[in-house]
Amino acid sequence: LGVVVNAEKEVVYIVASSDQADRIFERVFVAAKLDTPGMGMIYMTQLEKMATYVPHELIARVSGHE
């Protein structure tokens, strides 16, 4: 077919409020030059829930309970 696929990929996840999502999407699209063939892709989807580990020290610092 003559199609070459580069196996290296970078995945970037950005979580943003819905009022900022479109602006961030547009800025990333332009900055990453995704309008150039072969430069990658971008997509946006609504996030219902998310969980991750947050160190107790960080929680205390941002909540003002240091």
mmCIF file of C-alpha atoms in Angstrom, residues 5-58:
data_model
loop_
_atom_site.group_PDB
_atom_site.id
_atom_site.type_symbol
_atom_site.label_atom_id
_atom_site.label_comp_id
_atom_site.label_asym_id
_atom_site.label_seq_id
_atom_site.Cartn_x
_atom_site.Cartn_y
_atom_site.Cartn_z
ATOM 1 C CA VAL A 5 3.202 4.027 10.169
ATOM 2 C CA ASN A 6 5.538 5.378 12.817
ATOM 3 C CA ALA A 7 5.035 3.303 15.982
ATOM 4 C CA GLU A 8 6.124 6.125 18.303
ATOM 5 C CA LYS A 9 3.219 8.046 19.752
ATOM 6 C CA GLU A 10 2.772 10.760 22.300
ATOM 7 C CA VAL A 11 -0.493 10.935 24.172
ATOM 8 C CA VAL A 12 -1.421 14.084 26.043
ATOM 9 C CA TYR A 13 -4.509 14.237 28.228
ATOM 10 C CA ILE A 14 -5.851 17.643 29.169
ATOM 11 C CA VAL A 15 -8.719 18.034 31.617
ATOM 12 C CA ALA A 16 -10.355 21.442 31.431
ATOM 13 C CA SER A 17 -13.613 23.112 32.315
ATOM 14 C CA SER A 18 -16.232 23.132 29.582
ATOM 15 C CA ASP A 19 -16.034 26.917 29.221
ATOM 16 C CA GLN A 20 -12.301 26.662 28.360
ATOM 17 C CA ALA A 21 -12.363 23.431 26.328
ATOM 18 C CA ASP A 22 -12.902 24.904 22.852
ATOM 19 C CA ARG A 23 -10.200 27.540 23.294
ATOM 20 C CA ILE A 24 -7.683 24.976 24.561
ATOM 21 C CA PHE A 25 -8.572 22.619 21.706
ATOM 22 C CA GLU A 26 -7.949 25.336 19.110
ATOM 23 C CA ARG A 27 -4.674 26.436 20.687
ATOM 24 C CA VAL A 28 -3.323 22.882 20.866
ATOM 25 C CA PHE A 29 -4.387 22.238 17.266
ATOM 26 C CA VAL A 30 -2.475 25.295 16.059
ATOM 27 C CA ALA A 31 0.573 24.832 18.329
ATOM 28 C CA ALA A 32 0.969 21.167 17.339
ATOM 29 C CA LYS A 33 0.500 22.028 13.639
ATOM 30 C CA LEU A 34 -2.176 19.366 13.333
ATOM 31 C CA ASP A 35 -3.340 20.881 10.049
ATOM 32 C CA THR A 36 -0.170 19.359 8.537
ATOM 33 C CA PRO A 37 -0.498 15.794 7.175
ATOM 34 C CA GLY A 38 1.134 13.227 9.440
ATOM 35 C CA MET A 39 1.403 15.509 12.479
ATOM 36 C CA GLY A 40 -1.202 13.663 14.506
ATOM 37 C CA MET A 41 -4.766 14.025 15.612
ATOM 38 C CA ILE A 42 -6.764 15.617 18.363
ATOM 39 C CA TYR A 43 -10.187 14.862 19.760
ATOM 40 C CA MET A 44 -12.342 16.135 22.579
ATOM 41 C CA THR A 45 -14.883 14.293 24.668
ATOM 42 C CA GLN A 46 -16.877 15.106 27.767
ATOM 43 C CA LEU A 47 -15.478 13.685 30.990
ATOM 44 C CA GLU A 48 -18.045 12.261 33.380
ATOM 45 C CA LYS A 49 -15.743 11.182 36.210
ATOM 46 C CA MET A 50 -12.044 11.035 36.925
ATOM 47 C CA ALA A 51 -9.902 9.718 39.751
ATOM 48 C CA THR A 52 -6.204 9.654 40.465
ATOM 49 C CA TYR A 53 -3.829 9.521 43.391
ATOM 50 C CA VAL A 54 -3.168 12.893 44.989
ATOM 51 C CA PRO A 55 -0.500 13.036 47.724
ATOM 52 C CA HIS A 56 -1.840 14.044 51.150
ATOM 53 C CA GLU A 57 0.694 16.895 51.316
ATOM 54 C CA LEU A 58 -0.725 18.427 48.146
#
